[in-house]
């Protein structure tokens, strides 16, 4: 018998599949529930023949009845292109999905982790962002389906905690990158790498002076597990890499590491695009002794190798774009 049964929603996506890898490797009995909206079967293909892994195609906006000890709730499209594709479904996924997973956790008395986001801070006027900051979010803009959905999910987590004594963990994730990012999800790291590898123009939105702080996926998953295993800490806790870069600096690093001759070009800045973002990770350091180890150039090198592999293999998503 396996010691722990764990449900991962969104488990065939970018972060979810890495989390499943770690949980399966440590011997948990893992159920991955995903509707495959942005996730891919190839992300979990190598796990399907393991005795302690099971995939179920399921949409979290519908109830789910399984028996587990822990729940990681990651189901939700994460890139602006994908979450704006069907914005009503995005809000439903965050809100109805949270209610269903919290209802499941309540029935089972299971510990439950929520993948929240730095987007709850919106376009911040406090920098870097500590967890106490309430954010500056447009409630009616094109990012709101995601931002407000995730904010409402946090509300639900804390109300289930207060009202039903649920054992919750709320992580606010900052921009994360690495192998298995969706080649077409429009996020900046995947866009720049694929453009550089294919010799296409590198598309800088606006003047390229806006900043983000990028965390490598392995560091992030380590933080998820440490947070989940720590007793008596609800969060919210920021998880991310505090090293901050402009998009122009990111483009130059990708060009340098790929040796590409692609040109940098400018495209209009999407509305409500945050100008700066950097996590204050003091709490994660204090509560579970975590800080990221993989720095940008090393993480980019591994991510470039992944996308290069997809190209060589002729993966339709990357070849067709
Ligand atoms: P992703 O799009 O690769 O993964 C999301 C997964 O959820 C996909 O497999 C998708 O098919 C699944 N999904 C979407 N809607 C669903 C539904 N209704 N029912 C069941 N499954 C559904 O994105 P990711 O980067 O792996 O993000 C995972 C989680 O982390 C998301 O909740 C996201 O909001 C959060 N997050 C990610 C980042 C980041 O930088 N990657 C930053 C902040 C927060
Ligand atoms: N739920 C679920 N699986 C369970 C238990 C509950 O999916 O094992 C869903 C169910 O759809 C319910 C929701 O979680 O509507 C919220 O459950 P809760 O017990 O909080 O409230 P209810 O609506 O049942 O009063
Ligand atoms: N961005 C860019 N070129 C691209 C894709 C994104 O300059 O091809 C910018 C985008 O405008 C934003 C930043 O890169 O300022 C990060 O975008 P991403 O979609 O990766 O994440 P988010 O905005 O959700 O942090």
Tab-separated table of C-alpha atoms and ligand atoms in Angstrom:
chain	number	residue	atom	x	y	z
A	1	UNK	CA	0.000	0.000	0.000
A	2	UNK	CA	1.081	3.564	-0.644
A	3	UNK	CA	1.439	5.885	2.326
A	4	UNK	CA	-0.449	8.865	0.922
A	5	UNK	CA	-3.146	9.303	-1.712
A	6	UNK	CA	-2.875	12.648	-3.485
A	7	UNK	CA	-5.147	14.353	-6.009
A	8	UNK	CA	-3.536	16.839	-8.412
A	9	UNK	CA	-6.034	18.871	-10.459
A	10	UNK	CA	-4.510	20.363	-13.586
A	11	UNK	CA	-1.962	17.552	-13.327
A	12	UNK	CA	-1.226	17.237	-17.042
A	13	UNK	CA	-0.300	20.905	-17.400
A	14	UNK	CA	3.117	22.492	-17.108
A	15	UNK	CA	3.415	22.764	-13.307
A	16	UNK	CA	1.016	19.914	-12.529
A	17	UNK	CA	2.989	17.339	-14.496
A	18	UNK	CA	6.218	18.245	-12.682
A	19	UNK	CA	4.378	17.995	-9.374
A	20	UNK	CA	3.014	14.541	-10.338
A	21	UNK	CA	6.588	13.473	-11.184
A	22	UNK	CA	7.800	14.420	-7.709
A	23	UNK	CA	4.867	12.824	-5.878
A	24	UNK	CA	5.039	9.585	-7.869
A	25	UNK	CA	8.813	9.416	-7.318
A	26	UNK	CA	8.444	9.708	-3.550
A	27	UNK	CA	5.902	6.861	-3.567
A	28	UNK	CA	2.530	8.616	-3.226
A	29	UNK	CA	-0.558	7.183	-4.898
A	30	UNK	CA	-1.381	9.978	-7.338
A	31	UNK	CA	-4.628	10.798	-9.144
A	32	UNK	CA	-4.233	13.396	-11.881
A	33	UNK	CA	-7.547	15.047	-12.842
A	34	UNK	CA	-7.472	17.295	-15.890
A	35	UNK	CA	-9.816	18.265	-18.736
A	36	UNK	CA	-6.832	18.641	-21.116
A	37	UNK	CA	-7.793	22.218	-22.054
A	38	UNK	CA	-4.181	23.417	-21.929
A	39	UNK	CA	-2.590	20.267	-20.550
A	40	UNK	CA	-1.119	17.578	-22.777
A	41	UNK	CA	-1.102	13.799	-22.517
A	42	UNK	CA	2.556	13.838	-23.514
A	43	UNK	CA	3.398	15.649	-20.243
A	44	UNK	CA	2.315	12.605	-18.225
A	45	UNK	CA	2.830	9.827	-20.801
A	46	UNK	CA	5.895	8.529	-18.939
A	47	UNK	CA	3.829	8.118	-15.730
A	48	UNK	CA	0.922	6.120	-17.155
A	49	UNK	CA	2.499	2.701	-16.628
A	50	UNK	CA	3.431	3.392	-12.984
A	51	UNK	CA	1.363	1.459	-10.437
A	52	UNK	CA	0.954	4.601	-8.310
A	53	UNK	CA	-0.330	6.968	-11.025
A	54	UNK	CA	-3.755	7.349	-12.556
A	55	UNK	CA	-5.133	9.900	-15.028
A	56	UNK	CA	-8.774	10.875	-15.154
A	57	UNK	CA	-10.257	13.291	-17.681
A	58	UNK	CA	-12.367	15.584	-15.534
A	59	UNK	CA	-13.477	19.220	-15.491
A	60	UNK	CA	-13.261	20.660	-11.956
A	61	UNK	CA	-16.346	22.809	-12.498
A	62	UNK	CA	-18.222	19.525	-11.940
A	63	UNK	CA	-18.208	17.619	-8.624
A	64	UNK	CA	-15.575	14.944	-8.136
A	65	UNK	CA	-15.873	12.007	-5.785
A	66	UNK	CA	-12.567	10.289	-4.998
A	67	UNK	CA	-10.874	9.243	-1.764
A	68	UNK	CA	-7.561	10.988	-1.050
A	69	UNK	CA	-5.507	12.428	1.834
A	70	UNK	CA	-4.202	15.557	0.113
A	71	UNK	CA	-5.379	17.775	-2.756
A	72	UNK	CA	-3.296	20.120	-4.894
A	73	UNK	CA	-5.687	22.368	-6.863
A	74	UNK	CA	-3.847	23.597	-9.962
A	75	UNK	CA	-6.578	23.352	-12.591
A	76	UNK	CA	-6.848	26.667	-14.447
A	77	UNK	CA	-5.378	27.975	-17.695
A	78	UNK	CA	-2.467	30.199	-16.689
A	79	UNK	CA	-1.338	32.193	-19.715
A	80	UNK	CA	-3.179	35.355	-20.816
A	81	UNK	CA	-3.798	33.914	-24.316
A	82	UNK	CA	-5.379	30.760	-22.920
A	83	UNK	CA	-7.338	32.262	-20.022
A	84	UNK	CA	-8.768	34.986	-22.270
A	85	UNK	CA	-9.866	32.433	-24.893
A	86	UNK	CA	-13.029	31.562	-22.895
A	87	UNK	CA	-13.037	34.042	-19.997
A	88	UNK	CA	-16.338	32.850	-18.507
A	89	UNK	CA	-15.000	29.293	-18.298
A	90	UNK	CA	-11.821	30.675	-16.671
A	91	UNK	CA	-13.785	32.283	-13.837
A	92	UNK	CA	-15.933	29.152	-13.489
A	93	UNK	CA	-12.824	27.004	-13.281
A	94	UNK	CA	-11.367	29.120	-10.487
A	95	UNK	CA	-14.578	29.648	-8.534
A	96	UNK	CA	-16.719	26.516	-9.115
A	97	UNK	CA	-13.514	24.475	-9.232
A	98	UNK	CA	-12.462	25.821	-5.820
A	99	UNK	CA	-15.933	25.146	-4.331
A	100	UNK	CA	-15.907	21.555	-5.588
A	101	UNK	CA	-12.373	20.834	-4.426
A	102	UNK	CA	-13.060	22.481	-1.054
A	103	UNK	CA	-16.243	20.430	-0.721
A	104	UNK	CA	-14.207	17.318	-1.466
A	105	UNK	CA	-11.560	18.322	1.098
A	106	UNK	CA	-14.283	19.029	3.676
A	107	UNK	CA	-15.874	15.605	3.251
A	108	UNK	CA	-12.502	13.850	3.429
A	109	UNK	CA	-10.879	16.145	6.054
A	110	UNK	CA	-8.012	16.355	3.556
A	111	UNK	CA	-5.345	19.059	3.444
A	112	UNK	CA	-5.802	21.225	0.351
A	113	UNK	CA	-3.333	23.429	-1.551
A	114	UNK	CA	-4.393	26.230	-3.878
A	115	UNK	CA	-2.222	27.444	-6.763
A	116	UNK	CA	-2.948	31.157	-6.480
A	117	UNK	CA	-1.013	33.796	-8.314
A	118	UNK	CA	0.888	37.062	-8.184
A	119	UNK	CA	-1.953	38.351	-10.393
A	120	UNK	CA	-3.945	38.899	-7.182
A	121	UNK	CA	-1.660	41.956	-6.775
A	122	UNK	CA	-2.697	43.267	-10.229
A	123	UNK	CA	-0.563	46.137	-11.534
A	124	UNK	CA	1.093	46.755	-8.177
A	125	UNK	CA	1.961	50.124	-6.643
A	126	UNK	CA	3.950	48.442	-3.855
A	127	UNK	CA	7.252	46.888	-4.891
A	128	UNK	CA	8.357	44.152	-4.222
A	129	UNK	CA	5.003	42.611	-3.278
A	130	UNK	CA	4.614	41.261	0.288
A	131	UNK	CA	1.640	39.032	1.147
A	132	UNK	CA	0.040	41.861	3.185
A	133	UNK	CA	-0.411	43.972	0.044
A	134	UNK	CA	-4.056	43.879	-1.129
A	135	UNK	CA	-3.308	44.575	-4.771
A	136	UNK	CA	-4.491	46.890	-7.515
A	137	UNK	CA	-6.723	44.866	-9.813
A	138	UNK	CA	-9.085	46.097	-12.521
A	139	UNK	CA	-12.352	44.201	-11.887
A	140	UNK	CA	-13.701	44.592	-15.447
A	141	UNK	CA	-10.660	44.290	-17.725
A	142	UNK	CA	-9.457	41.486	-19.974
A	143	UNK	CA	-7.267	39.977	-17.208
A	144	UNK	CA	-10.074	40.118	-14.630
A	145	UNK	CA	-11.521	36.667	-15.403
A	146	UNK	CA	-8.248	35.231	-14.150
A	147	UNK	CA	-7.281	37.779	-11.487
A	148	UNK	CA	-10.708	38.072	-9.860
A	149	UNK	CA	-11.367	34.333	-10.244
A	150	UNK	CA	-8.161	33.604	-8.338
A	151	UNK	CA	-8.968	36.290	-5.740
A	152	UNK	CA	-12.418	34.773	-5.177
A	153	UNK	CA	-10.827	31.318	-4.900
A	154	UNK	CA	-8.573	32.688	-2.124
A	155	UNK	CA	-11.679	34.082	-0.382
A	156	UNK	CA	-13.337	30.661	-0.573
A	157	UNK	CA	-10.237	28.921	0.788
A	158	UNK	CA	-10.085	31.253	3.781
A	159	UNK	CA	-13.845	31.044	4.437
A	160	UNK	CA	-13.767	27.216	4.334
A	161	UNK	CA	-10.813	27.461	6.714
A	162	UNK	CA	-12.637	29.776	9.143
A	163	UNK	CA	-16.096	28.273	8.790
A	164	UNK	CA	-15.323	24.557	8.340
A	165	UNK	CA	-11.817	24.381	9.887
A	166	UNK	CA	-10.302	23.184	6.613
A	167	UNK	CA	-6.536	22.649	6.552
A	168	UNK	CA	-5.571	24.987	3.676
A	169	UNK	CA	-2.344	26.077	1.977
A	170	UNK	CA	-2.533	29.091	-0.355
A	171	UNK	CA	0.548	29.746	-2.509
A	172	UNK	CA	0.859	32.895	-4.626
A	173	UNK	CA	2.972	31.809	-7.564
A	174	UNK	CA	5.054	34.310	-9.531
A	175	UNK	CA	6.094	33.792	-13.175
A	176	UNK	CA	7.515	30.307	-13.582
A	177	UNK	CA	9.128	28.720	-16.618
A	178	UNK	CA	10.749	25.468	-17.697
A	179	UNK	CA	10.316	22.342	-19.815
A	180	UNK	CA	6.679	21.398	-20.674
A	181	UNK	CA	5.489	24.984	-20.959
A	182	UNK	CA	2.908	24.966	-23.746
A	183	UNK	CA	4.678	26.089	-26.968
A	184	UNK	CA	1.675	28.227	-27.990
A	185	UNK	CA	0.463	29.703	-24.757
A	186	UNK	CA	1.909	33.111	-25.575
A	187	UNK	CA	3.900	33.460	-22.375
A	188	UNK	CA	7.027	35.461	-22.740
A	189	UNK	CA	9.639	32.783	-22.033
A	190	UNK	CA	8.140	30.205	-24.412
A	191	UNK	CA	7.464	32.861	-27.063
A	192	UNK	CA	11.016	34.238	-27.045
A	193	UNK	CA	12.645	30.788	-27.056
A	194	UNK	CA	10.493	29.410	-29.868
A	195	UNK	CA	10.942	32.612	-31.898
A	196	UNK	CA	14.727	32.493	-31.404
A	197	UNK	CA	14.962	28.797	-32.307
A	198	UNK	CA	12.865	29.283	-35.440
A	199	UNK	CA	14.672	32.457	-36.524
A	200	UNK	CA	11.461	34.490	-36.205
A	201	UNK	CA	11.311	38.046	-34.883
A	202	UNK	CA	11.355	38.391	-31.093
A	203	UNK	CA	8.150	40.216	-30.130
A	204	UNK	CA	8.651	42.731	-27.324
A	205	UNK	CA	5.320	44.126	-26.164
A	206	UNK	CA	5.573	47.853	-25.513
A	207	UNK	CA	9.066	49.248	-24.922
A	208	UNK	CA	10.267	46.026	-23.231
A	209	UNK	CA	11.078	47.901	-20.009
A	210	UNK	CA	8.361	46.164	-17.962
A	211	UNK	CA	9.788	43.659	-15.485
A	212	UNK	CA	9.053	40.139	-14.284
A	213	UNK	CA	10.880	37.801	-11.896
A	214	UNK	CA	11.228	34.286	-13.279
A	215	UNK	CA	11.365	31.104	-11.193
A	216	UNK	CA	12.563	27.780	-12.595
A	217	UNK	CA	9.974	25.011	-12.285
A	218	UNK	CA	12.059	22.605	-10.127
A	219	UNK	CA	12.529	25.295	-7.478
A	220	UNK	CA	8.816	26.028	-7.487
A	221	UNK	CA	7.760	22.390	-7.044
A	222	UNK	CA	10.178	22.026	-4.122
A	223	UNK	CA	8.394	24.984	-2.474
A	224	UNK	CA	4.937	23.455	-3.131
A	225	UNK	CA	5.920	20.252	-1.338
A	226	UNK	CA	7.637	21.954	1.587
A	227	UNK	CA	4.624	24.236	2.084
A	228	UNK	CA	2.138	21.354	1.865
A	229	UNK	CA	4.097	19.271	4.392
A	230	UNK	CA	4.492	22.098	6.911
A	231	UNK	CA	1.915	21.975	9.712
A	232	UNK	CA	-0.053	24.992	10.896
A	233	UNK	CA	0.680	27.426	8.029
A	234	UNK	CA	-2.187	28.544	5.827
A	235	UNK	CA	-0.436	31.294	3.858
A	236	UNK	CA	-0.950	33.063	1.601
A	237	UNK	CA	2.753	32.706	0.863
A	238	UNK	CA	4.570	34.095	-2.161
A	239	UNK	CA	6.646	31.635	-4.162
A	240	UNK	CA	8.941	32.910	-6.862
A	241	UNK	CA	12.438	34.025	-7.706
A	242	UNK	CA	13.110	37.628	-6.624
A	243	UNK	CA	15.657	38.280	-9.395
A	244	UNK	CA	13.924	40.821	-11.600
A	245	UNK	CA	14.542	41.401	-15.315
A	246	UNK	CA	13.140	43.646	-18.022
A	247	UNK	CA	11.651	41.863	-21.046
A	248	UNK	CA	14.449	43.409	-23.089
A	249	UNK	CA	17.039	41.741	-20.825
A	250	UNK	CA	15.180	38.444	-21.162
A	251	UNK	CA	15.164	38.735	-24.964
A	252	UNK	CA	18.920	39.412	-24.983
A	253	UNK	CA	19.608	36.422	-22.717
A	254	UNK	CA	17.561	34.115	-24.988
A	255	UNK	CA	19.310	35.433	-28.116
A	256	UNK	CA	22.693	34.944	-26.492
A	257	UNK	CA	21.997	31.397	-25.251
A	258	UNK	CA	20.448	30.197	-28.510
A	259	UNK	CA	22.978	31.996	-30.735
A	260	UNK	CA	19.987	33.076	-32.817
A	261	UNK	CA	20.071	35.870	-35.389
A	262	UNK	CA	16.423	36.808	-34.775
A	263	UNK	CA	15.613	40.545	-34.706
A	264	UNK	CA	13.845	42.230	-31.809
A	265	UNK	CA	10.654	44.001	-32.829
A	266	UNK	CA	8.032	45.894	-30.840
A	267	UNK	CA	4.312	45.106	-30.647
A	268	UNK	CA	1.565	46.994	-28.776
A	269	UNK	CA	1.416	46.426	-25.028
A	270	UNK	CA	-1.758	44.480	-24.051
A	271	UNK	CA	-4.126	46.354	-21.726
A	272	UNK	CA	-3.663	46.051	-17.951
A	273	UNK	CA	-0.188	44.545	-18.456
A	274	UNK	CA	1.587	44.966	-15.064
A	275	UNK	CA	4.665	47.203	-15.296
A	276	UNK	CA	6.691	45.444	-12.638
A	277	UNK	CA	6.562	42.329	-10.527
A	278	UNK	CA	8.891	40.921	-7.888
A	279	UNK	CA	8.037	38.589	-5.010
A	280	UNK	CA	8.986	39.327	-1.429
A	281	UNK	CA	9.810	35.749	-0.334
A	282	UNK	CA	10.687	36.478	3.306
A	283	UNK	CA	7.734	34.341	4.518
A	284	UNK	CA	8.639	31.280	2.420
A	285	UNK	CA	12.203	31.525	3.748
A	286	UNK	CA	11.028	31.846	7.352
A	287	UNK	CA	8.212	29.268	7.272
A	288	UNK	CA	9.815	26.429	5.345
A	289	UNK	CA	13.404	27.473	4.693
A	290	UNK	CA	12.947	27.778	0.939
A	291	UNK	CA	14.669	29.911	-1.627
A	292	UNK	CA	15.185	29.353	-5.330
A	293	UNK	CA	18.519	27.896	-6.468
A	294	UNK	CA	18.370	27.860	-10.275
A	295	UNK	CA	19.272	31.188	-11.824
A	296	UNK	CA	17.916	32.536	-15.084
A	297	UNK	CA	20.625	31.539	-17.562
A	298	UNK	CA	20.827	27.986	-16.239
A	299	UNK	CA	17.040	27.571	-16.268
A	300	UNK	CA	16.787	29.083	-19.745
A	301	UNK	CA	19.439	26.685	-21.029
A	302	UNK	CA	17.370	23.686	-19.836
A	303	UNK	CA	14.175	25.178	-21.265
A	304	UNK	CA	15.803	25.907	-24.611
A	305	UNK	CA	16.966	22.271	-24.774
A	306	UNK	CA	13.349	21.144	-24.235
A	307	UNK	CA	11.912	23.314	-27.011
A	308	UNK	CA	14.780	22.400	-29.314
A	309	UNK	CA	13.898	18.735	-28.703
A	310	UNK	CA	10.232	19.401	-29.599
A	311	UNK	CA	11.312	21.099	-32.828
A	312	UNK	CA	13.650	18.247	-33.828
A	313	UNK	CA	10.934	15.723	-33.051
A	314	UNK	CA	8.478	17.674	-35.255
A	315	UNK	CA	5.944	18.302	-32.464
A	316	UNK	CA	2.891	19.702	-34.302
A	317	UNK	CA	2.285	22.497	-31.794
A	318	UNK	CA	5.729	23.991	-32.281
A	319	UNK	CA	6.202	23.234	-35.964
A	320	UNK	CA	2.806	24.678	-36.877
A	321	UNK	CA	3.196	28.035	-35.143
B	1	LIG	P1	-1.169	25.042	-17.562
B	1	LIG	O1	-2.158	25.725	-18.441
B	1	LIG	O2	-0.027	24.323	-18.185
B	1	LIG	O3	-1.898	24.014	-16.604
B	1	LIG	C1	-3.219	24.142	-16.171
B	1	LIG	C2	-3.869	22.763	-16.263
B	1	LIG	O4	-5.226	22.868	-15.820
B	1	LIG	C3	-3.921	22.233	-17.698
B	1	LIG	O5	-3.473	20.908	-17.732
B	1	LIG	C4	-5.402	22.338	-18.080
B	1	LIG	O6	-5.807	21.392	-19.035
B	1	LIG	C5	-6.062	22.156	-16.724
B	1	LIG	N1	-7.407	22.741	-16.647
B	1	LIG	C6	-7.819	23.965	-17.052
B	1	LIG	N2	-9.122	24.134	-16.797
B	1	LIG	C7	-9.548	22.974	-16.186
B	1	LIG	C8	-10.788	22.514	-15.681
B	1	LIG	N3	-11.895	23.295	-15.734
B	1	LIG	N4	-10.855	21.279	-15.150
B	1	LIG	C9	-9.766	20.485	-15.104
B	1	LIG	N5	-8.557	20.858	-15.566
B	1	LIG	C10	-8.457	22.093	-16.096
B	1	LIG	O7	-0.645	26.146	-16.540
B	1	LIG	P2	0.446	26.049	-15.376
B	1	LIG	O8	1.448	27.083	-15.648
B	1	LIG	O9	0.863	24.659	-15.146
B	1	LIG	O10	-0.426	26.557	-14.138
B	1	LIG	C11	-0.884	25.673	-13.121
B	1	LIG	C12	-1.535	26.493	-12.016
B	1	LIG	O11	-0.589	27.400	-11.453
B	1	LIG	C13	-2.713	27.344	-12.498
B	1	LIG	O12	-3.736	27.308	-11.511
B	1	LIG	C14	-2.125	28.725	-12.601
B	1	LIG	O13	-3.096	29.710	-12.407
B	1	LIG	C15	-1.091	28.714	-11.479
B	1	LIG	N6	-0.010	29.676	-11.747
B	1	LIG	C16	0.967	29.434	-12.669
B	1	LIG	C17	1.958	30.377	-12.897
B	1	LIG	C18	3.076	30.155	-13.886
B	1	LIG	O14	3.893	31.056	-14.079
B	1	LIG	N7	3.178	29.026	-14.540
B	1	LIG	C19	1.953	31.587	-12.177
B	1	LIG	C20	0.934	31.803	-11.258
B	1	LIG	C21	-0.029	30.839	-11.029
B	2	LIG	N1	-18.180	18.077	-3.705
B	2	LIG	C1	-17.423	17.267	-4.506
B	2	LIG	N2	-16.932	16.112	-3.976
B	2	LIG	C2	-17.166	15.729	-2.696
B	2	LIG	C3	-17.934	16.566	-1.886
B	2	LIG	C4	-18.436	17.744	-2.410
B	2	LIG	O1	-17.173	17.568	-5.672
B	2	LIG	O2	-16.682	14.663	-2.297
B	2	LIG	C5	-18.691	19.331	-4.266
B	2	LIG	C6	-20.205	19.337	-4.366
B	2	LIG	O3	-20.531	19.648	-5.715
B	2	LIG	C7	-20.640	20.495	-3.490
B	2	LIG	C8	-19.383	21.328	-3.338
B	2	LIG	O4	-18.330	20.403	-3.416
B	2	LIG	O5	-21.633	21.271	-4.085
B	2	LIG	C9	-19.301	22.085	-2.042
B	2	LIG	O6	-19.456	21.166	-0.976
B	2	LIG	P1	-19.941	21.643	0.449
B	2	LIG	O7	-20.049	20.414	1.321
B	2	LIG	O8	-19.087	22.719	0.964
B	2	LIG	O9	-21.333	22.316	0.203
B	2	LIG	P2	-22.766	21.768	-0.249
B	2	LIG	O10	-23.043	22.505	-1.517
B	2	LIG	O11	-22.675	20.305	-0.457
B	2	LIG	O12	-23.624	22.141	0.871
B	3	LIG	N1	5.536	39.737	-23.452
B	3	LIG	C1	6.330	40.192	-24.500
B	3	LIG	N2	6.383	39.457	-25.647
B	3	LIG	C2	5.729	38.273	-25.791
B	3	LIG	C3	4.925	37.795	-24.712
B	3	LIG	C4	4.855	38.551	-23.561
B	3	LIG	O1	6.967	41.255	-24.400
B	3	LIG	O2	5.855	37.659	-26.859
B	3	LIG	C5	5.488	40.517	-22.187
B	3	LIG	C6	4.083	40.780	-21.649
B	3	LIG	O3	3.534	41.951	-22.225
B	3	LIG	C7	4.354	40.926	-20.162
B	3	LIG	C8	5.549	39.991	-19.916
B	3	LIG	O4	6.140	39.759	-21.198
B	3	LIG	O5	4.742	42.244	-19.863
B	3	LIG	C9	5.173	38.669	-19.276
B	3	LIG	O6	4.116	38.104	-20.030
B	3	LIG	P1	3.512	36.665	-19.715
B	3	LIG	O7	2.313	36.524	-20.584
B	3	LIG	O8	4.578	35.645	-19.809
B	3	LIG	O9	3.081	36.712	-18.175
B	3	LIG	P2	2.248	37.736	-17.253
B	3	LIG	O10	1.979	39.003	-18.008
B	3	LIG	O11	1.009	37.004	-16.912
B	3	LIG	O12	3.161	37.974	-16.112
